[in-house]
XYZ file of C-alpha atoms in Angstrom:
513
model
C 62.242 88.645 118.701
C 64.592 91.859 119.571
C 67.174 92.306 116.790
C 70.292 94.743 117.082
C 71.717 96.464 114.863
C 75.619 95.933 113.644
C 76.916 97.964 116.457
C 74.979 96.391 119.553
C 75.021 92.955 118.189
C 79.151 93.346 117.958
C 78.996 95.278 121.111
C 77.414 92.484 123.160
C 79.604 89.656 121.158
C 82.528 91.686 122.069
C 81.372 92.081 125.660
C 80.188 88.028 126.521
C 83.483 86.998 124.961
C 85.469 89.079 126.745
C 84.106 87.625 129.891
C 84.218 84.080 128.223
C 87.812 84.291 127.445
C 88.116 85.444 131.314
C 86.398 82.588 132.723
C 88.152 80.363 130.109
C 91.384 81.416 131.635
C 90.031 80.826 134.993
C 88.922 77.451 133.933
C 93.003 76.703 133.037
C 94.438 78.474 135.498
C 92.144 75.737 137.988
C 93.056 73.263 135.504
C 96.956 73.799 135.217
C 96.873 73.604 138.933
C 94.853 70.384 139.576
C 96.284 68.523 136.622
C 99.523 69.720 136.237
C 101.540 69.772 132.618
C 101.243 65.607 132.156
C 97.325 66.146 132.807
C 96.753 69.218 130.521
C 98.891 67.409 128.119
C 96.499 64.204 128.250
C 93.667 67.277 128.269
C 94.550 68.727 125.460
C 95.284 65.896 123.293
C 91.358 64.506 123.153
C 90.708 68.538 122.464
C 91.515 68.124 118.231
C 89.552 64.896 117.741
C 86.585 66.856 119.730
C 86.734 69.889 117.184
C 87.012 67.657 114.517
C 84.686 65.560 115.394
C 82.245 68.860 116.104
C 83.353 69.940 112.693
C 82.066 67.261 110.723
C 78.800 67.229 113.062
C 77.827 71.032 112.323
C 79.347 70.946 108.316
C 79.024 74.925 108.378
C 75.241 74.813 109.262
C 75.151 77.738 111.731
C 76.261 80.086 109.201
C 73.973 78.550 106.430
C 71.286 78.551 109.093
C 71.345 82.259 110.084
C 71.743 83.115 106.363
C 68.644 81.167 105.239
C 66.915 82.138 108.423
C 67.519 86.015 108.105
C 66.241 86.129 104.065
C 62.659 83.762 105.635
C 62.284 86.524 108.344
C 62.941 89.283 105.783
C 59.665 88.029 104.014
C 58.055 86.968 107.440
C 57.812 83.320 106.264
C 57.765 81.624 109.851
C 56.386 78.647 107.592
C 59.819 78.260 106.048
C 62.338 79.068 109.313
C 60.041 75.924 110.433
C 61.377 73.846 107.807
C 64.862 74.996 107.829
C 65.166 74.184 111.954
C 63.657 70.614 111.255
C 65.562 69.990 108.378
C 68.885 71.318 109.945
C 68.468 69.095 113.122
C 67.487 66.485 110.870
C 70.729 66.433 109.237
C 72.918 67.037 112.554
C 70.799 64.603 114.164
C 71.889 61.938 111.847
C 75.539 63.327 111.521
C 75.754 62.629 115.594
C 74.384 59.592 115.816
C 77.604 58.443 112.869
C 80.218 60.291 114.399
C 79.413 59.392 118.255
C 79.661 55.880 117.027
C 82.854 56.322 115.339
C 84.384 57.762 118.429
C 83.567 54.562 120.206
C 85.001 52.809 117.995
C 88.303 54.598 116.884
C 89.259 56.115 120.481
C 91.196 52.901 121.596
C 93.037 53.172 117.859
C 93.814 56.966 118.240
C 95.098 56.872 121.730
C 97.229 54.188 121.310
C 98.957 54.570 117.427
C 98.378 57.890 116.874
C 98.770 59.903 120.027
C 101.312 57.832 121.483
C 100.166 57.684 125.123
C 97.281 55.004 125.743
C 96.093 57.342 128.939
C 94.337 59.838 126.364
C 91.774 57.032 125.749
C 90.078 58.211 128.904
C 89.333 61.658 127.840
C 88.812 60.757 124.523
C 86.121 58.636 125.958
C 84.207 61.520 127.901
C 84.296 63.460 124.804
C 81.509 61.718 123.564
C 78.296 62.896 124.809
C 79.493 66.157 123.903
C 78.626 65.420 119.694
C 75.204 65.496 119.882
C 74.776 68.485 122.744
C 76.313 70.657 120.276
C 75.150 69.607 117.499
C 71.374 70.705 118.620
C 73.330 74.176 120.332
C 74.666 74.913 117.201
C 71.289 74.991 115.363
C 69.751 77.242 117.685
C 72.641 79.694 117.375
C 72.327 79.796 113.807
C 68.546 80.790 114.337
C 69.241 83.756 116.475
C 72.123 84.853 114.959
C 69.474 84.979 111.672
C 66.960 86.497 113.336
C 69.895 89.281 114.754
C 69.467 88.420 117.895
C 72.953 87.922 119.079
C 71.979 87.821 123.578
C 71.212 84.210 123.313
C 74.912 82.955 121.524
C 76.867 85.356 124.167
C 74.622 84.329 127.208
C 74.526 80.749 126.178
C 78.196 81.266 126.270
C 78.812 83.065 129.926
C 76.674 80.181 131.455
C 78.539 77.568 129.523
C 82.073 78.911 131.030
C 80.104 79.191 134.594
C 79.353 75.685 134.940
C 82.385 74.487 133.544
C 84.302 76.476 135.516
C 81.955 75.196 138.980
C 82.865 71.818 137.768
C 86.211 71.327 136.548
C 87.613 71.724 139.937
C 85.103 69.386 141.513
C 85.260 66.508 139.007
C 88.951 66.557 138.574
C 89.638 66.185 142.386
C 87.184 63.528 142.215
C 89.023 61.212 139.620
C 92.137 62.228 140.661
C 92.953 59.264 143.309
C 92.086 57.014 140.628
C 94.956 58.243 138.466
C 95.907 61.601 135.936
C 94.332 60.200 132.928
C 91.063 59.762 134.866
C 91.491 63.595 135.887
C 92.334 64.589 133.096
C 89.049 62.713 131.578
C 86.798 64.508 134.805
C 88.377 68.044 133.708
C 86.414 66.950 130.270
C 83.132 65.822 131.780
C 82.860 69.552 133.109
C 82.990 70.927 129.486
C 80.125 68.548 128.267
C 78.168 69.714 131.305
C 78.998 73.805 130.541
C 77.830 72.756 126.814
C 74.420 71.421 128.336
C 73.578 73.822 130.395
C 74.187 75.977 127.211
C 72.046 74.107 125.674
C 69.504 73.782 128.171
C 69.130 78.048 128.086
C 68.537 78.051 123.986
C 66.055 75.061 124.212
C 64.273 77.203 127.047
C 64.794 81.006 125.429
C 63.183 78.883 121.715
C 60.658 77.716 123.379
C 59.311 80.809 124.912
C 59.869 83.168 121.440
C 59.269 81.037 119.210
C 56.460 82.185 116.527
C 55.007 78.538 115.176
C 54.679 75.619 116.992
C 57.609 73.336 115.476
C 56.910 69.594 117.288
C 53.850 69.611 115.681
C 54.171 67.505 112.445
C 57.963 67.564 112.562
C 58.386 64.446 110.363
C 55.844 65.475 107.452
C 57.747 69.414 107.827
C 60.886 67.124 106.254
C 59.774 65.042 103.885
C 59.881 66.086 100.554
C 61.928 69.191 101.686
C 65.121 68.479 98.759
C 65.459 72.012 98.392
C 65.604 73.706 101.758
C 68.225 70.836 101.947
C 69.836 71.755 98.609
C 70.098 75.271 99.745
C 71.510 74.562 103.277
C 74.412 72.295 101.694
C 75.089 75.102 99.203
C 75.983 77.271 101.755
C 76.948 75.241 104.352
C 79.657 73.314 102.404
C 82.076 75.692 101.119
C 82.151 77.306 104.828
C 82.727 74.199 106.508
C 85.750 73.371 104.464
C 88.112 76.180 105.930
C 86.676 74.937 109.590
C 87.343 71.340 108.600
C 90.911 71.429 107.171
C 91.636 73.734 110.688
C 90.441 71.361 112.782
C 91.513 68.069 110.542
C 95.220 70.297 111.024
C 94.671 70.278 114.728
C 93.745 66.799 114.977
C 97.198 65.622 113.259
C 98.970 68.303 115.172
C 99.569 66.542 118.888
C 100.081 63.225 116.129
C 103.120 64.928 114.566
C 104.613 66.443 117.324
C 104.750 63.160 119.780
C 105.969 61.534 116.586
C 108.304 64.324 115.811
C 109.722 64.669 119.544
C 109.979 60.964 119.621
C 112.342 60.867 116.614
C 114.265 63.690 118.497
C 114.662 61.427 121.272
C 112.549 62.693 123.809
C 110.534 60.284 126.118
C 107.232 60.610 126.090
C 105.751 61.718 128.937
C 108.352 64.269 128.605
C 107.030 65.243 125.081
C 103.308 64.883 126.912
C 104.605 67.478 129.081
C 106.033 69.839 126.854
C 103.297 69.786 124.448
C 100.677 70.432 126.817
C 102.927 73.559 128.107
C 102.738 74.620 123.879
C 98.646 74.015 123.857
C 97.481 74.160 127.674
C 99.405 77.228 128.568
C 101.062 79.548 125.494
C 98.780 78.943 122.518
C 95.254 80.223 125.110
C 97.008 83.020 125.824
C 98.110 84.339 122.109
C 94.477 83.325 121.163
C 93.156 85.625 124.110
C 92.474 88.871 121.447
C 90.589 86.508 119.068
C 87.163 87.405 121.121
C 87.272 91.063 119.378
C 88.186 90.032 116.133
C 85.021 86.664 116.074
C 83.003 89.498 117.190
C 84.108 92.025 114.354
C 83.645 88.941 111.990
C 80.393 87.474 112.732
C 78.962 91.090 112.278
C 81.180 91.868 109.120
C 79.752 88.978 107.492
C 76.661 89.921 106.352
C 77.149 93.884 106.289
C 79.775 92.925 103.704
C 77.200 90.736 102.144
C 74.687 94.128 102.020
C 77.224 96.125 100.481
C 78.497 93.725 97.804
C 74.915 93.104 96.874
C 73.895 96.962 97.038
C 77.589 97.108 94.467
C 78.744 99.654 97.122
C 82.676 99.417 96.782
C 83.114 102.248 98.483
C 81.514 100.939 101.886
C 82.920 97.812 101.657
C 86.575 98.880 101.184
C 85.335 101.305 104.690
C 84.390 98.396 106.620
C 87.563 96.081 105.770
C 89.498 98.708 106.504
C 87.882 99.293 110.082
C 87.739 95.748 110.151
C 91.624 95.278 110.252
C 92.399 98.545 112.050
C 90.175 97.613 115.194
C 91.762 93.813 114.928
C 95.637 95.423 114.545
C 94.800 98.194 117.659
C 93.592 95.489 120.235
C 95.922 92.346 119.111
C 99.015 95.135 119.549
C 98.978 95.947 122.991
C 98.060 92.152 123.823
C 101.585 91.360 121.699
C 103.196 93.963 124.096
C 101.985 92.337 126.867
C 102.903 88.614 126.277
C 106.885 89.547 125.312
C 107.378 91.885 128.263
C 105.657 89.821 130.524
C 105.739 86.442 129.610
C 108.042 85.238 132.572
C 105.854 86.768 135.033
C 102.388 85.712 133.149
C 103.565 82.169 133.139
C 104.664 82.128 136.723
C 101.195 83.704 138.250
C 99.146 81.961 135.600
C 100.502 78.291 136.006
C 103.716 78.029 138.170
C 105.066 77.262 134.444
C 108.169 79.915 134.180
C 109.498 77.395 131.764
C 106.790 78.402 128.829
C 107.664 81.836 128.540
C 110.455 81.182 125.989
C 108.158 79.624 123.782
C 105.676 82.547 124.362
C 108.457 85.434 123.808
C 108.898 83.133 120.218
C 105.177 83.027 119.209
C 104.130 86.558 121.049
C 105.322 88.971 117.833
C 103.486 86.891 114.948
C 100.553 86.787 117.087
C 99.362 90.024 115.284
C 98.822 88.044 111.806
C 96.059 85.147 113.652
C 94.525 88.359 114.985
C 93.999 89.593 111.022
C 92.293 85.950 109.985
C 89.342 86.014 111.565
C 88.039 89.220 109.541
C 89.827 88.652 106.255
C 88.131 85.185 105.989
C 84.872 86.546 106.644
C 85.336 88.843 104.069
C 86.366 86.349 101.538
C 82.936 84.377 102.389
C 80.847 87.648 102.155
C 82.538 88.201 98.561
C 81.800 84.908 97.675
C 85.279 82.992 97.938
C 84.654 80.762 101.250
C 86.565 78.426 98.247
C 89.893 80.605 97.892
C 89.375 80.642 101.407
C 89.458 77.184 101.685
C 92.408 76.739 99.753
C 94.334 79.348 101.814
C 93.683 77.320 104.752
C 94.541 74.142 103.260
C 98.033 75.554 101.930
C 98.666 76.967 105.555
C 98.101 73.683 107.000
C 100.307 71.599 104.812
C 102.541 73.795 105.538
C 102.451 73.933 109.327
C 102.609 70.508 109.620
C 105.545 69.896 107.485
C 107.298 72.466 109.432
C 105.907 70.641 112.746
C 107.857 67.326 111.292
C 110.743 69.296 110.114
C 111.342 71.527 113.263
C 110.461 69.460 116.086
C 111.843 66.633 114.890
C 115.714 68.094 114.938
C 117.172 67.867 118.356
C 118.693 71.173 118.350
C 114.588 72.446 118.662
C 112.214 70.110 119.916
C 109.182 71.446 121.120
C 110.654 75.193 119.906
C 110.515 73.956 116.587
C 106.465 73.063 117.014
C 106.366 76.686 118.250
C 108.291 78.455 115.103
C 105.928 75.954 112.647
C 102.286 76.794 114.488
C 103.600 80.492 113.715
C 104.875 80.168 110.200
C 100.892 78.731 109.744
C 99.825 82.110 111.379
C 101.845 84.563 108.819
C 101.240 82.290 105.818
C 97.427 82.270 105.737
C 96.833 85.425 106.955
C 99.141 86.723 103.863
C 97.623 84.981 101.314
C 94.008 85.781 102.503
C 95.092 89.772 102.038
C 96.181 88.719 99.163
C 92.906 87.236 97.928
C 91.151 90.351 98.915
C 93.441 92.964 97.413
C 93.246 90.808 94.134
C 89.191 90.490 94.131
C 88.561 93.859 95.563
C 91.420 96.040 94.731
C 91.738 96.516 98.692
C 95.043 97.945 100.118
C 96.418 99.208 103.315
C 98.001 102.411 103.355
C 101.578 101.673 104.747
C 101.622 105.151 107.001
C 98.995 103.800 109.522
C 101.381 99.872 109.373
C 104.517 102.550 110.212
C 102.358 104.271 113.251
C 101.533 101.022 114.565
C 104.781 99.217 114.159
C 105.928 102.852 116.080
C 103.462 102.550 118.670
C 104.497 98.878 119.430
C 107.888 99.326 119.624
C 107.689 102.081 122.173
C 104.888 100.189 124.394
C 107.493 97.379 124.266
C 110.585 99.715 125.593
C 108.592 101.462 127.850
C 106.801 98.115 129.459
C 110.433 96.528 129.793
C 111.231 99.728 131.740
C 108.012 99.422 133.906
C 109.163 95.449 134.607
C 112.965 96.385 135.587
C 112.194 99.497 137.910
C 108.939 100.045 139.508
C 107.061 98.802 141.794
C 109.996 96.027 143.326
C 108.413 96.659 147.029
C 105.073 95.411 145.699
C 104.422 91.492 145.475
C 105.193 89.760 142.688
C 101.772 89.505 141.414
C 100.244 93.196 142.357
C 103.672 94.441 140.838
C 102.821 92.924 137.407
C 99.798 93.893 137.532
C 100.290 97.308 137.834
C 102.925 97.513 135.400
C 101.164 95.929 132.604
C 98.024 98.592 133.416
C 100.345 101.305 133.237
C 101.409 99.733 129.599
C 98.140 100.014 128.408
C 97.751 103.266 129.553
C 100.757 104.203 127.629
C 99.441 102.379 124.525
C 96.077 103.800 124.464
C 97.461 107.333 124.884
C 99.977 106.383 121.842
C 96.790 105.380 119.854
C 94.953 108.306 119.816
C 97.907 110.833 119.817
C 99.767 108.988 116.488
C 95.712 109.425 115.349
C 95.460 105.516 114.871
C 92.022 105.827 116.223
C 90.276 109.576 117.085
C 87.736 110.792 119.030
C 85.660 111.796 115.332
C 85.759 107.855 114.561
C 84.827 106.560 117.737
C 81.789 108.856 117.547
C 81.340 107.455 114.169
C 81.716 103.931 114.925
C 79.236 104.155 117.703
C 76.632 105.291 115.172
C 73.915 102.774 113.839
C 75.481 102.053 110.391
């Protein structure tokens, strides 16, 4: 099996979710256009319960899996990667079977008291095969990503956002005479087949690399196996529990705001509307740097991991440091882009001009969700996935209080559900520094904050001057096209003259270790 090193396996991560998150987009933009704001709404309403639902499926084995996986390979024990694959799809196996039955069950109750708008049953409905297809996917990712093979997780990924992408258009045209709900529902079925077809690749790429034969004697491999068990809950629990209070947050999020928006008297397809403008079209975009900075975790994990065990302070203060520059330099320019631009993003992206205020809102404190995807890493590689935890958990109470609060007063509606999903972003990220500069005695020199914050501000002026007076004879969409190059021109060129990132480190960074 072909490992990389930390470089190439961040390189490639980097590289497959960069074309992920561009398919993704296209999948919306097809989406947005077939379903409208009423169907994304009803879209993106069955989309918490599905992550939750996922959540409580995987319980953090992927991480536990690659951990266990990578110390057996260390020692060549193919014996024992046996018996952590059959014990891991044991356990999901059995957590699928529960939770696909509880959908069945609960999705008439959820649509219709908790979600306020009995249409979402449909989608919450077509959700369902979708448990147990990742639930097997997620496995096999957790075995390559121990053995350091990171091609199968990023091409599994590119095919998955193929199909769905071949599909989405196809199936939601089909259901479409037979209602929006039923779209909406067909826009779903084309995710569930992008997550097979993943699927399908890793059964296919195991089955060929594999070293042991693993049907063979699959039941006797499990029995009596308490402690590969034992060890896979030890690690798998306190990671899941950051996951599972995000996604349990998410699940209760479209809850509170319908109920919220219905207190501030607004009807509810209205409020269906406007919250799947917040979710279907601003919160993908401000997500859209979050690629770079999975990629920069994943691999930060266990090279942090290395270090802390090796007691090299030094190094590990070096990577968080490069960690958090690399995640500050490429969620900057992306911050740039969505103020400036969000009028003219929202118009070529979804016909929705009417989103950009809330995107011009949430577009600055975008920078702090770009930080929490490293820093929590780190806390799990020093051993405090539970302070972790507990960050999360405080961030979510939090968020949804301000949800109820906000949205809830006339005088901000669905701008209030904006502010609150933000004031989660700057919370958590803030007290996960905190946790690290408090464990590690990490800090952040404040001269390379000021050259950013710099850097930012004159992108910002100079992109507004871009949008106002170049380029008017140009269509619309050519027009902002070029202007927003010609801002990251301008940033890039900032970056390396303010010395935010040199030639020396690049050449540094694109060494081996």
């Amino acid at each position: 099996m072909t490992k990389q090193s930390f470089l190439k396996g961040t390189i490639i991560l980097i590289v497959a979710g960069f074309f992920t998150k561009l398919l993704g987009f296209i999948n919306r933009i097809v989406m947005a256009r077939i379903l409208g704001p009423e169907g994304v709404g009803l879209y993106m309403m069955a989309i918490p319960t599905m992550l939750l639902l996922l959540t409580l499926t995987q319980m953090g084995l992927p991480v536990a899996i690659a951990k266990l996986v990578a110390e057996a390979e260390a020692r060549n024990e193919s014996h024992r990667i046996k018996k952590i694959l059959a014990v891991s799809l044991a356990m999901t196996a059995v957590l699928s079977v529960i939770f696909t039955i509880s959908l069945v069950l609960l999705a008439p109750i959820i649509a219709t008291t908790l979600l306020t708008d009995t249409r979402a049953i449909y989608a919450l409905y077509a959700v369902i095969p979708i448990v147990p297809i990742i639930a097997v996917s997620s496995v096999l990712r957790g075995y390559f990503q121990g053995l350091q093979n990171m091609k199968p997780t990023a091409y599994g990924q590119v095919i998955e956002q193929i199909v769905r992408i071949t599909l989405v258009a196809v199936l939601s045209l089909a259901f479409l005479p037979l209602g929006i709900e039923y779209a909406a529902a067909g826009a779903m079925l084309s995710a569930i087949c992008g997550e097979l077809a993943s699927l399908l690749y890793l059964v296919f790429l195991f089955k060929s690399k594999k070293s042991f034969r693993f049907r063979r004697n699959f039941f006797s491999t499990i029995k009596g196996e308490k402690k590969t068990f034992s060890d896979l809950l030890t690690i798998a629990l306190p990671t899941t529990g950051s996951r599972l209070i995000g996604t349990t947050a998410l699940f209760f999020e479209p809850i509170v705001v319908a109920q919220s928006l219905a207190l501030a008297g607004t009807a509810t397809a209205i409020a269906t509307q406007q919250y799947g403008l917040l979710v279907g079209y601003v919160v993908p975009l401000l997500t859209l740097p979050t690629f770079i900075t999975y990629s920069l975790s994943v691999s930060l994990l266990p090279n942090l991991s290395e270090a802390v065990a090796q007691q090299k302070h030094t190094l590990v203060h070096h990577r968080l440091e490069q960690a958090i520059r690399i995640s500050l330099l490429s969620g900057g320019i992306c911050v740039v882009v969505l103020y400036v631009f969000a009028s003219e993003l929202m118009t070529i992206m979804y016909h929705a001009p009417e989103a950009a205020a809330m995107l011009k809102i949430m577009a600055p404190f975008a920078l702090f969700l770009y930080l929490q995807g490293p820093l929590q890493a780190a806390l799990q590689a020093l051993n405090y996935a539970r302070v972790s935890m507990m960050n999360s958990l405080i961030g979510a109470i939090i968020k949804t209080g301000a949800i109820f609060a906000l949205a809830s007063n006339p005088s901000f509606g669905i701008i209030g559900a904006a502010l609150a999903i933000v004031v989660g972003f700057v919370l958590v990220t803030m007290l996960h520094f905190a946790s690290i500069a408090k464990t590690t005695g990490f800090f952040f020199h404040i001269r390379p904050i000021f050259k950013l914050f710099l850097l930012i501000v004159l992108t910002c002026l100079s992109a507004q001057f871009f949008n106002d007076s170049l380029f008017h004879s140009l269509s619309y969409t050519i027009r902002t096209g070029l202007n927003i190059s010609l801002t990251a021109c301008i940033y890039i060129a900032g970056m390396f003259a303010l010395r935010l990132f040199t030639k020396e480190e690049l050449r540094l960074f694109m060494r081996k270790k």
